[in-house]
Amino acid sequence: MAIHHAPPVGAAPDWTIPQDWRSYTAAEHAVWDRLFARQTRMLPARVIPAFIDGLDILRMTRPGIPDFDELNPRLMKATGWQVVAVPGLVPDEVFFAHLAQRRFVAGRFIRRADQSEYLEEPDVFHDVFGHVPLLAHPAFADYMQAYGEGGLRAAKLGMIEALARLYWYTVEFGLVRDGGDLKLYGAGIVSSHGESLFALDDSSPHRIAFDLKRVMRSRYRIDDYQQSYFVIDSFEDLLRQTRDADFAPLYEQLRDCPPIAVGDLIPTDRVIHRGTQAYARFRAAGQPPLPERCP
Ligand code: PHE
Ligand code: CO
C-alpha cells in the first residue's frame, strides 16, 4: 500500500521550495566551481556530446551554483522543461508527477567541501550538473516525461521497483554508443569523478547491451560503483522502446521472473565487455574505495 507523506513545513503541497539562490554563500559557490572544473576537464572525451551541448545551451559554464530563475527560461525554450527545488528526496508519486509535467526536482543544498565523492542524498551538484544538461536534448527530454507518466501507471500496478531499475540503469548509470565508442550519459556517473573513470575505462564492470526486460529484473547497489552498466544505442531508440510500448504485459511477465543479482550475467545477455569484477571482489574483502586510496 502506498504511504502518503505530507510535505515538510515550508514546502508547497507539491513539495517544492524556493531555491533562494541569494542565500548561497561564497564557500558554497566555490564547492560547485571546484567540482564543475574537475568534471568539465575530464568529461569532454567521455560523455555523450549532447551533454556538453546542454551545458552550453543552458549557459551552465558560468561560475557558481546556477540560479534556477536564470536557467529555466533557457531550458523552457529548448525543450519545455523546468527545474524546481525540493528539500530532499520526495515520495515516488510526487517525483513521477513532476516528471510527467516536465519538471525536474532538484535538491537546493550543496555537499560540504570534504564530500567530493560520496553522498547519501543527491545535492544540487548531482541534480543540476548531472541531470539538467541532457534535459535540453529533445529525445531525452521526452523520455523523462514518458518515464514520469509510466511511473504513475507502475505505481497503480505495484511495479515501481521494476521501473525504478530502469531509471537507475538509464538516467542514473547509463552508457550509450557513440559511433564505435561507448560514452557516458547517466547523471550518477557524470557527477562522480571516480565513477566517470571507472564506468568507461576500468576492466571490472560488465558492459551489457540494453535490454528492457533484463534491466527491469536487475538489482542494483547504491553504496559503491556499479558492477554492470547497460549500453543504449541512442536516446531515440530508448524512447521508442519505452514510451511507445505498453508495459502492462511486461509487468505480468516480470512478476514471475526472479530478480538478477548484482554482477551476474545471464545467457541471453549481449555482453559488450565481460568485466573481471576485480573491484567488487576487492571491496567485498573490506578494502577502502579507490578515491580514499588514491586521493
Ligand atoms: N510505456 C510505459 C508503460 O506502458 C511507460 C514508460 C515510458 C516507462 C517511458 C518508462 C519510460 O507503462
Ligand atoms: Co539523480
Short mmCIF file of N, CA and C in Angstrom, two decimals, residues 79-251:
data_model
loop_
_atom_site.label_atom_id
_atom_site.label_comp_id
_atom_site.label_asym_id
_atom_site.label_seq_id
_atom_site.Cartn_x
_atom_site.Cartn_y
_atom_site.Cartn_z
N THR A 79 13.35 22.77 -24.54
CA THR A 79 12.51 21.55 -24.54
C THR A 79 11.23 21.67 -23.71
N GLY A 80 10.98 22.82 -23.11
CA GLY A 80 9.77 22.93 -22.28
C GLY A 80 9.92 22.38 -20.88
N TRP A 81 11.17 22.07 -20.46
CA TRP A 81 11.39 21.59 -19.09
C TRP A 81 11.68 22.74 -18.13
N GLN A 82 11.51 22.46 -16.82
CA GLN A 82 11.83 23.38 -15.73
C GLN A 82 12.55 22.61 -14.64
N VAL A 83 13.37 23.31 -13.87
CA VAL A 83 13.97 22.72 -12.67
C VAL A 83 13.31 23.37 -11.46
N VAL A 84 12.89 22.56 -10.50
CA VAL A 84 12.29 23.10 -9.26
C VAL A 84 13.04 22.53 -8.06
N ALA A 85 13.17 23.34 -7.01
CA ALA A 85 13.90 22.91 -5.81
C ALA A 85 12.97 22.16 -4.86
N VAL A 86 13.53 21.14 -4.21
CA VAL A 86 12.81 20.37 -3.18
C VAL A 86 13.76 20.19 -1.98
N PRO A 87 13.20 19.91 -0.79
CA PRO A 87 14.05 19.83 0.40
C PRO A 87 14.95 18.59 0.45
N GLY A 88 14.64 17.55 -0.30
CA GLY A 88 15.44 16.33 -0.26
C GLY A 88 14.71 15.30 -1.09
N LEU A 89 14.85 14.03 -0.75
CA LEU A 89 14.13 13.01 -1.52
C LEU A 89 12.63 13.20 -1.33
N VAL A 90 11.88 13.00 -2.38
CA VAL A 90 10.42 13.16 -2.32
C VAL A 90 9.77 11.79 -2.56
N PRO A 91 8.52 11.60 -2.15
CA PRO A 91 7.86 10.31 -2.40
C PRO A 91 7.79 10.02 -3.90
N ASP A 92 7.82 8.74 -4.24
CA ASP A 92 7.84 8.32 -5.64
C ASP A 92 6.78 9.01 -6.49
N GLU A 93 5.55 9.05 -5.97
CA GLU A 93 4.48 9.55 -6.83
C GLU A 93 4.58 11.06 -7.04
N VAL A 94 5.15 11.76 -6.07
CA VAL A 94 5.40 13.20 -6.23
C VAL A 94 6.46 13.40 -7.32
N PHE A 95 7.49 12.59 -7.24
CA PHE A 95 8.57 12.62 -8.23
C PHE A 95 8.04 12.34 -9.64
N PHE A 96 7.27 11.28 -9.79
CA PHE A 96 6.72 10.93 -11.10
C PHE A 96 5.81 12.03 -11.64
N ALA A 97 4.99 12.60 -10.76
CA ALA A 97 4.04 13.62 -11.21
C ALA A 97 4.78 14.85 -11.73
N HIS A 98 5.87 15.23 -11.06
CA HIS A 98 6.67 16.36 -11.57
C HIS A 98 7.26 16.03 -12.94
N LEU A 99 7.85 14.85 -13.07
CA LEU A 99 8.45 14.49 -14.37
C LEU A 99 7.40 14.50 -15.47
N ALA A 100 6.23 13.95 -15.17
CA ALA A 100 5.16 13.88 -16.17
C ALA A 100 4.77 15.27 -16.65
N GLN A 101 5.02 16.28 -15.80
CA GLN A 101 4.74 17.67 -16.20
C GLN A 101 6.00 18.43 -16.60
N ARG A 102 7.01 17.69 -16.95
CA ARG A 102 8.29 18.26 -17.41
C ARG A 102 8.91 19.19 -16.38
N ARG A 103 8.83 18.78 -15.11
CA ARG A 103 9.54 19.49 -14.06
C ARG A 103 10.52 18.53 -13.40
N PHE A 104 11.78 18.93 -13.35
CA PHE A 104 12.79 18.09 -12.71
C PHE A 104 13.04 18.61 -11.31
N VAL A 105 12.89 17.75 -10.30
CA VAL A 105 13.07 18.18 -8.92
C VAL A 105 14.55 18.05 -8.54
N ALA A 106 15.08 19.12 -7.93
CA ALA A 106 16.50 19.16 -7.58
C ALA A 106 16.66 19.58 -6.12
N GLY A 107 17.63 18.97 -5.45
CA GLY A 107 18.00 19.43 -4.11
C GLY A 107 18.57 20.83 -4.22
N ARG A 108 18.36 21.68 -3.21
CA ARG A 108 18.96 23.03 -3.28
C ARG A 108 20.29 23.08 -2.52
N PHE A 109 20.47 22.14 -1.61
CA PHE A 109 21.70 22.18 -0.80
C PHE A 109 22.88 21.63 -1.60
N ILE A 110 24.09 22.04 -1.19
CA ILE A 110 25.29 21.50 -1.83
C ILE A 110 26.15 20.79 -0.79
N ARG A 111 26.81 19.74 -1.21
CA ARG A 111 27.68 18.96 -0.31
C ARG A 111 28.75 19.85 0.32
N ARG A 112 29.30 19.39 1.42
CA ARG A 112 30.41 20.12 2.04
C ARG A 112 31.68 19.91 1.19
N ALA A 113 32.63 20.81 1.39
CA ALA A 113 33.87 20.77 0.60
C ALA A 113 34.60 19.43 0.74
N ASP A 114 34.45 18.75 1.88
CA ASP A 114 35.18 17.48 2.09
C ASP A 114 34.40 16.27 1.56
N GLN A 115 33.22 16.49 0.98
CA GLN A 115 32.42 15.36 0.48
C GLN A 115 32.45 15.35 -1.04
N SER A 116 33.65 15.24 -1.62
CA SER A 116 33.66 15.39 -3.07
C SER A 116 33.11 14.15 -3.78
N GLU A 117 33.13 12.97 -3.17
CA GLU A 117 32.70 11.76 -3.88
C GLU A 117 31.41 11.13 -3.35
N TYR A 118 31.34 10.85 -2.06
CA TYR A 118 30.23 10.03 -1.58
C TYR A 118 29.17 10.84 -0.87
N LEU A 119 27.96 10.67 -1.31
CA LEU A 119 26.84 11.42 -0.78
C LEU A 119 25.68 10.48 -0.61
N GLU A 120 24.97 10.61 0.49
CA GLU A 120 23.81 9.73 0.66
C GLU A 120 22.57 10.29 0.00
N GLU A 121 22.46 11.61 -0.02
CA GLU A 121 21.30 12.23 -0.66
C GLU A 121 21.80 13.11 -1.79
N PRO A 122 21.09 13.09 -2.92
CA PRO A 122 21.55 13.92 -4.04
C PRO A 122 21.53 15.40 -3.69
N ASP A 123 22.59 16.11 -4.04
CA ASP A 123 22.65 17.56 -3.81
C ASP A 123 22.50 18.29 -5.15
N VAL A 124 22.64 19.60 -5.09
CA VAL A 124 22.40 20.40 -6.30
C VAL A 124 23.47 20.11 -7.37
N PHE A 125 24.66 19.69 -6.96
CA PHE A 125 25.66 19.37 -8.00
C PHE A 125 25.24 18.12 -8.77
N HIS A 126 24.90 17.06 -8.05
CA HIS A 126 24.42 15.87 -8.75
C HIS A 126 23.17 16.20 -9.58
N ASP A 127 22.20 16.82 -8.93
CA ASP A 127 20.90 17.00 -9.60
C ASP A 127 20.99 17.95 -10.79
N VAL A 128 21.73 19.03 -10.64
CA VAL A 128 21.73 20.03 -11.71
C VAL A 128 22.87 19.78 -12.71
N PHE A 129 24.10 19.59 -12.23
CA PHE A 129 25.17 19.30 -13.19
C PHE A 129 24.92 17.94 -13.86
N GLY A 130 24.53 16.95 -13.06
CA GLY A 130 24.37 15.60 -13.59
C GLY A 130 23.17 15.44 -14.51
N HIS A 131 22.02 15.97 -14.08
CA HIS A 131 20.78 15.67 -14.81
C HIS A 131 20.35 16.71 -15.83
N VAL A 132 20.59 17.99 -15.55
CA VAL A 132 19.91 19.03 -16.32
C VAL A 132 20.42 19.20 -17.75
N PRO A 133 21.75 19.08 -18.01
CA PRO A 133 22.20 19.31 -19.40
C PRO A 133 21.45 18.47 -20.43
N LEU A 134 21.18 17.19 -20.13
CA LEU A 134 20.50 16.35 -21.12
C LEU A 134 19.02 16.67 -21.27
N LEU A 135 18.46 17.41 -20.29
CA LEU A 135 17.06 17.82 -20.45
C LEU A 135 16.89 18.81 -21.59
N ALA A 136 18.02 19.35 -22.09
CA ALA A 136 17.96 20.23 -23.27
C ALA A 136 17.97 19.41 -24.57
N HIS A 137 18.10 18.08 -24.46
CA HIS A 137 18.09 17.21 -25.66
C HIS A 137 16.66 16.71 -25.88
N PRO A 138 16.07 16.96 -27.06
CA PRO A 138 14.64 16.67 -27.25
C PRO A 138 14.23 15.21 -26.95
N ALA A 139 14.98 14.23 -27.44
CA ALA A 139 14.54 12.84 -27.22
C ALA A 139 14.71 12.45 -25.75
N PHE A 140 15.79 12.90 -25.14
CA PHE A 140 15.99 12.58 -23.72
C PHE A 140 14.91 13.27 -22.88
N ALA A 141 14.59 14.51 -23.24
CA ALA A 141 13.55 15.26 -22.53
C ALA A 141 12.21 14.52 -22.61
N ASP A 142 11.90 13.98 -23.78
CA ASP A 142 10.65 13.24 -23.96
C ASP A 142 10.67 11.94 -23.17
N TYR A 143 11.83 11.29 -23.12
CA TYR A 143 11.97 10.06 -22.34
C TYR A 143 11.67 10.33 -20.86
N MET A 144 12.21 11.42 -20.34
CA MET A 144 12.00 11.72 -18.92
C MET A 144 10.53 11.99 -18.61
N GLN A 145 9.85 12.69 -19.50
CA GLN A 145 8.42 12.91 -19.29
C GLN A 145 7.65 11.58 -19.35
N ALA A 146 7.95 10.78 -20.37
CA ALA A 146 7.26 9.49 -20.51
C ALA A 146 7.54 8.61 -19.30
N TYR A 147 8.76 8.69 -18.76
CA TYR A 147 9.10 7.92 -17.58
C TYR A 147 8.20 8.31 -16.40
N GLY A 148 7.98 9.61 -16.24
CA GLY A 148 7.11 10.08 -15.16
C GLY A 148 5.69 9.54 -15.31
N GLU A 149 5.19 9.59 -16.54
CA GLU A 149 3.84 9.07 -16.80
C GLU A 149 3.81 7.56 -16.54
N GLY A 150 4.87 6.88 -16.98
CA GLY A 150 4.97 5.44 -16.74
C GLY A 150 5.07 5.12 -15.26
N GLY A 151 5.71 5.99 -14.50
CA GLY A 151 5.83 5.79 -13.05
C GLY A 151 4.48 5.84 -12.36
N LEU A 152 3.65 6.78 -12.78
CA LEU A 152 2.32 6.88 -12.18
C LEU A 152 1.50 5.62 -12.47
N ARG A 153 1.66 5.09 -13.69
CA ARG A 153 0.97 3.85 -14.06
C ARG A 153 1.55 2.65 -13.28
N ALA A 154 2.86 2.60 -13.19
CA ALA A 154 3.51 1.50 -12.46
C ALA A 154 3.10 1.49 -10.99
N ALA A 155 2.93 2.68 -10.43
CA ALA A 155 2.53 2.77 -9.02
C ALA A 155 1.19 2.07 -8.81
N LYS A 156 0.27 2.30 -9.75
CA LYS A 156 -1.06 1.68 -9.63
C LYS A 156 -0.99 0.16 -9.77
N LEU A 157 0.01 -0.30 -10.53
CA LEU A 157 0.14 -1.75 -10.78
C LEU A 157 1.09 -2.41 -9.79
N GLY A 158 1.60 -1.64 -8.84
CA GLY A 158 2.51 -2.20 -7.85
C GLY A 158 3.86 -2.60 -8.44
N MET A 159 4.31 -1.91 -9.48
CA MET A 159 5.54 -2.29 -10.18
C MET A 159 6.62 -1.20 -10.16
N ILE A 160 6.56 -0.36 -9.15
CA ILE A 160 7.55 0.72 -9.05
C ILE A 160 8.97 0.18 -9.00
N GLU A 161 9.16 -0.95 -8.33
CA GLU A 161 10.52 -1.46 -8.17
C GLU A 161 11.15 -1.77 -9.54
N ALA A 162 10.38 -2.42 -10.42
CA ALA A 162 10.89 -2.74 -11.75
C ALA A 162 11.20 -1.45 -12.53
N LEU A 163 10.31 -0.48 -12.43
CA LEU A 163 10.52 0.75 -13.19
C LEU A 163 11.69 1.57 -12.61
N ALA A 164 11.87 1.48 -11.30
CA ALA A 164 13.00 2.18 -10.66
C ALA A 164 14.33 1.64 -11.19
N ARG A 165 14.36 0.33 -11.47
CA ARG A 165 15.60 -0.24 -12.03
C ARG A 165 15.89 0.33 -13.40
N LEU A 166 14.85 0.59 -14.18
CA LEU A 166 15.04 1.21 -15.49
C LEU A 166 15.65 2.61 -15.33
N TYR A 167 15.15 3.38 -14.39
CA TYR A 167 15.70 4.72 -14.14
C TYR A 167 17.16 4.61 -13.74
N TRP A 168 17.41 3.70 -12.82
CA TRP A 168 18.76 3.53 -12.30
C TRP A 168 19.77 3.24 -13.42
N TYR A 169 19.42 2.28 -14.27
CA TYR A 169 20.37 1.83 -15.30
C TYR A 169 20.34 2.66 -16.59
N THR A 170 19.45 3.65 -16.65
CA THR A 170 19.49 4.57 -17.79
C THR A 170 19.85 5.97 -17.27
N VAL A 171 18.89 6.64 -16.68
CA VAL A 171 19.05 8.04 -16.28
C VAL A 171 20.22 8.23 -15.32
N GLU A 172 20.41 7.30 -14.40
CA GLU A 172 21.50 7.48 -13.43
C GLU A 172 22.83 6.85 -13.86
N PHE A 173 22.81 5.64 -14.42
CA PHE A 173 24.08 4.95 -14.68
C PHE A 173 24.20 4.42 -16.10
N GLY A 174 23.53 5.10 -17.04
CA GLY A 174 23.55 4.62 -18.41
C GLY A 174 24.81 4.94 -19.19
N LEU A 175 25.14 4.04 -20.12
CA LEU A 175 26.16 4.28 -21.15
C LEU A 175 25.45 4.25 -22.50
N VAL A 176 26.05 4.91 -23.49
CA VAL A 176 25.44 4.99 -24.82
C VAL A 176 26.52 4.81 -25.88
N ARG A 177 26.15 4.17 -26.97
CA ARG A 177 27.08 4.07 -28.11
C ARG A 177 27.17 5.41 -28.80
N ASP A 178 28.39 5.74 -29.23
CA ASP A 178 28.59 6.96 -30.00
C ASP A 178 29.57 6.58 -31.11
N GLY A 179 29.05 6.30 -32.30
CA GLY A 179 29.88 5.72 -33.35
C GLY A 179 30.39 4.38 -32.85
N GLY A 180 31.69 4.15 -32.94
CA GLY A 180 32.23 2.89 -32.45
C GLY A 180 32.57 2.89 -30.97
N ASP A 181 32.37 4.02 -30.29
CA ASP A 181 32.79 4.14 -28.88
C ASP A 181 31.61 4.04 -27.93
N LEU A 182 31.93 3.80 -26.66
CA LEU A 182 30.95 3.95 -25.60
C LEU A 182 31.17 5.31 -24.96
N LYS A 183 30.05 5.95 -24.57
CA LYS A 183 30.13 7.23 -23.88
C LYS A 183 29.23 7.20 -22.66
N LEU A 184 29.51 8.10 -21.73
CA LEU A 184 28.70 8.22 -20.52
C LEU A 184 27.48 9.09 -20.80
N TYR A 185 26.36 8.80 -20.12
CA TYR A 185 25.28 9.79 -20.07
C TYR A 185 24.56 9.80 -18.72
N GLY A 186 24.68 8.75 -17.92
CA GLY A 186 23.97 8.68 -16.63
C GLY A 186 24.46 9.75 -15.66
N ALA A 187 23.48 10.40 -14.99
CA ALA A 187 23.82 11.52 -14.11
C ALA A 187 24.64 11.09 -12.89
N GLY A 188 24.38 9.86 -12.40
CA GLY A 188 25.14 9.37 -11.26
C GLY A 188 26.60 9.13 -11.61
N ILE A 189 26.85 8.84 -12.88
CA ILE A 189 28.24 8.70 -13.34
C ILE A 189 28.86 10.08 -13.56
N VAL A 190 28.20 10.92 -14.34
CA VAL A 190 28.87 12.16 -14.77
C VAL A 190 29.06 13.15 -13.62
N SER A 191 28.31 12.99 -12.53
CA SER A 191 28.54 13.88 -11.38
C SER A 191 29.57 13.29 -10.43
N SER A 192 30.12 12.11 -10.73
CA SER A 192 31.14 11.48 -9.88
C SER A 192 32.45 11.34 -10.64
N HIS A 193 33.49 11.94 -10.10
CA HIS A 193 34.79 11.87 -10.76
C HIS A 193 35.25 10.42 -10.87
N GLY A 194 35.20 9.71 -9.76
CA GLY A 194 35.70 8.34 -9.74
C GLY A 194 34.93 7.43 -10.68
N GLU A 195 33.59 7.54 -10.65
CA GLU A 195 32.80 6.62 -11.47
C GLU A 195 32.87 6.99 -12.95
N SER A 196 33.14 8.25 -13.27
CA SER A 196 33.30 8.63 -14.68
C SER A 196 34.49 7.91 -15.30
N LEU A 197 35.52 7.68 -14.52
CA LEU A 197 36.69 6.93 -15.00
C LEU A 197 36.38 5.44 -15.00
N PHE A 198 35.81 4.98 -13.88
CA PHE A 198 35.56 3.55 -13.68
C PHE A 198 34.60 2.98 -14.71
N ALA A 199 33.49 3.70 -14.95
CA ALA A 199 32.42 3.15 -15.80
C ALA A 199 32.89 2.92 -17.23
N LEU A 200 33.81 3.77 -17.68
CA LEU A 200 34.24 3.69 -19.07
C LEU A 200 35.54 2.91 -19.24
N ASP A 201 36.48 3.07 -18.33
CA ASP A 201 37.84 2.56 -18.54
C ASP A 201 38.20 1.32 -17.75
N ASP A 202 37.55 1.08 -16.61
CA ASP A 202 38.00 0.00 -15.74
C ASP A 202 37.59 -1.35 -16.32
N SER A 203 38.41 -2.37 -16.10
CA SER A 203 38.08 -3.70 -16.63
C SER A 203 37.14 -4.47 -15.71
N SER A 204 36.81 -3.93 -14.53
CA SER A 204 35.98 -4.67 -13.56
C SER A 204 34.51 -4.84 -13.96
N PRO A 205 33.82 -3.75 -14.32
CA PRO A 205 32.37 -3.89 -14.51
C PRO A 205 32.01 -4.53 -15.85
N HIS A 206 30.87 -5.24 -15.85
CA HIS A 206 30.30 -5.72 -17.12
C HIS A 206 29.68 -4.54 -17.86
N ARG A 207 29.77 -4.58 -19.17
CA ARG A 207 29.05 -3.62 -20.01
C ARG A 207 28.20 -4.43 -20.98
N ILE A 208 26.89 -4.27 -20.85
CA ILE A 208 25.92 -5.16 -21.48
C ILE A 208 24.97 -4.33 -22.34
N ALA A 209 24.65 -4.83 -23.54
CA ALA A 209 23.69 -4.11 -24.38
C ALA A 209 22.35 -4.02 -23.65
N PHE A 210 21.75 -2.84 -23.72
CA PHE A 210 20.47 -2.59 -23.05
C PHE A 210 19.39 -3.55 -23.52
N ASP A 211 18.71 -4.15 -22.57
CA ASP A 211 17.53 -4.96 -22.86
C ASP A 211 16.50 -4.63 -21.77
N LEU A 212 15.37 -4.14 -22.20
CA LEU A 212 14.39 -3.58 -21.27
C LEU A 212 14.01 -4.54 -20.14
N LYS A 213 13.64 -5.76 -20.53
CA LYS A 213 13.17 -6.71 -19.52
C LYS A 213 14.32 -7.11 -18.58
N ARG A 214 15.48 -7.32 -19.13
CA ARG A 214 16.66 -7.68 -18.35
C ARG A 214 16.94 -6.59 -17.32
N VAL A 215 16.91 -5.34 -17.77
CA VAL A 215 17.19 -4.22 -16.87
C VAL A 215 16.16 -4.17 -15.75
N MET A 216 14.90 -4.39 -16.09
CA MET A 216 13.87 -4.29 -15.05
C MET A 216 13.92 -5.46 -14.05
N ARG A 217 14.73 -6.47 -14.36
CA ARG A 217 14.94 -7.56 -13.41
C ARG A 217 16.24 -7.39 -12.61
N SER A 218 17.02 -6.36 -12.92
CA SER A 218 18.38 -6.29 -12.38
C SER A 218 18.47 -5.46 -11.11
N ARG A 219 18.86 -6.11 -10.03
CA ARG A 219 19.11 -5.39 -8.78
C ARG A 219 20.28 -4.44 -8.97
N TYR A 220 20.37 -3.46 -8.10
CA TYR A 220 21.50 -2.52 -8.19
C TYR A 220 22.02 -2.19 -6.81
N ARG A 221 23.23 -1.66 -6.77
CA ARG A 221 23.80 -1.26 -5.48
C ARG A 221 23.86 0.25 -5.39
N ILE A 222 23.61 0.74 -4.18
CA ILE A 222 23.58 2.19 -4.00
C ILE A 222 24.78 2.66 -3.19
N ASP A 223 25.65 1.71 -2.80
CA ASP A 223 26.73 2.06 -1.86
C ASP A 223 28.10 2.13 -2.52
N ASP A 224 28.20 1.83 -3.80
CA ASP A 224 29.53 1.79 -4.43
C ASP A 224 29.34 1.82 -5.94
N TYR A 225 30.45 1.81 -6.68
CA TYR A 225 30.36 1.79 -8.14
C TYR A 225 29.53 0.59 -8.59
N GLN A 226 28.85 0.75 -9.71
CA GLN A 226 28.03 -0.33 -10.26
C GLN A 226 28.91 -1.48 -10.74
N GLN A 227 28.34 -2.69 -10.70
CA GLN A 227 29.07 -3.86 -11.21
C GLN A 227 28.70 -4.17 -12.66
N SER A 228 27.59 -3.61 -13.12
CA SER A 228 27.20 -3.73 -14.53
C SER A 228 26.65 -2.41 -15.01
N TYR A 229 26.96 -2.08 -16.25
CA TYR A 229 26.38 -0.92 -16.92
C TYR A 229 25.67 -1.43 -18.18
N PHE A 230 24.57 -0.77 -18.52
CA PHE A 230 23.81 -1.16 -19.72
C PHE A 230 23.95 -0.06 -20.77
N VAL A 231 24.14 -0.49 -22.02
CA VAL A 231 24.50 0.42 -23.11
C VAL A 231 23.34 0.56 -24.08
N ILE A 232 22.81 1.77 -24.21
CA ILE A 232 21.74 2.01 -25.19
C ILE A 232 22.38 2.40 -26.53
N ASP A 233 21.59 2.27 -27.62
CA ASP A 233 22.09 2.67 -28.94
C ASP A 233 21.99 4.18 -29.14
N SER A 234 20.92 4.77 -28.61
CA SER A 234 20.71 6.22 -28.76
C SER A 234 19.53 6.59 -27.86
N PHE A 235 19.37 7.87 -27.61
CA PHE A 235 18.22 8.32 -26.82
C PHE A 235 16.93 8.08 -27.60
N GLU A 236 17.00 8.23 -28.92
CA GLU A 236 15.81 7.99 -29.75
C GLU A 236 15.36 6.53 -29.63
N ASP A 237 16.33 5.62 -29.63
CA ASP A 237 15.99 4.21 -29.52
C ASP A 237 15.41 3.89 -28.14
N LEU A 238 16.00 4.46 -27.10
CA LEU A 238 15.48 4.26 -25.74
C LEU A 238 14.04 4.75 -25.64
N LEU A 239 13.79 5.90 -26.24
CA LEU A 239 12.45 6.49 -26.22
C LEU A 239 11.45 5.57 -26.94
N ARG A 240 11.85 5.07 -28.09
CA ARG A 240 10.98 4.18 -28.88
C ARG A 240 10.63 2.92 -28.09
N GLN A 241 11.62 2.37 -27.42
CA GLN A 241 11.40 1.11 -26.72
C GLN A 241 10.57 1.26 -25.45
N THR A 242 10.42 2.48 -24.96
CA THR A 242 9.76 2.67 -23.67
C THR A 242 8.43 3.41 -23.82
N ARG A 243 8.49 4.63 -24.36
CA ARG A 243 7.26 5.43 -24.45
C ARG A 243 6.20 4.71 -25.28
N ASP A 244 6.64 4.08 -26.38
CA ASP A 244 5.68 3.52 -27.31
C ASP A 244 5.33 2.06 -27.01
N ALA A 245 5.79 1.55 -25.87
CA ALA A 245 5.47 0.17 -25.51
C ALA A 245 4.49 0.18 -24.34
N ASP A 246 3.58 -0.77 -24.34
CA ASP A 246 2.68 -0.93 -23.18
C ASP A 246 3.38 -1.86 -22.19
N PHE A 247 3.71 -1.32 -21.03
CA PHE A 247 4.46 -2.11 -20.06
C PHE A 247 3.59 -3.10 -19.29
N ALA A 248 2.27 -2.98 -19.37
CA ALA A 248 1.41 -3.86 -18.55
C ALA A 248 1.71 -5.35 -18.78
N PRO A 249 1.77 -5.82 -20.04
CA PRO A 249 2.09 -7.25 -20.23
C PRO A 249 3.49 -7.62 -19.77
N LEU A 250 4.41 -6.69 -19.93
CA LEU A 250 5.78 -6.91 -19.48
C LEU A 250 5.81 -7.07 -17.95
N TYR A 251 5.07 -6.22 -17.27
CA TYR A 251 4.99 -6.32 -15.81
C TYR A 251 4.45 -7.68 -15.40
#
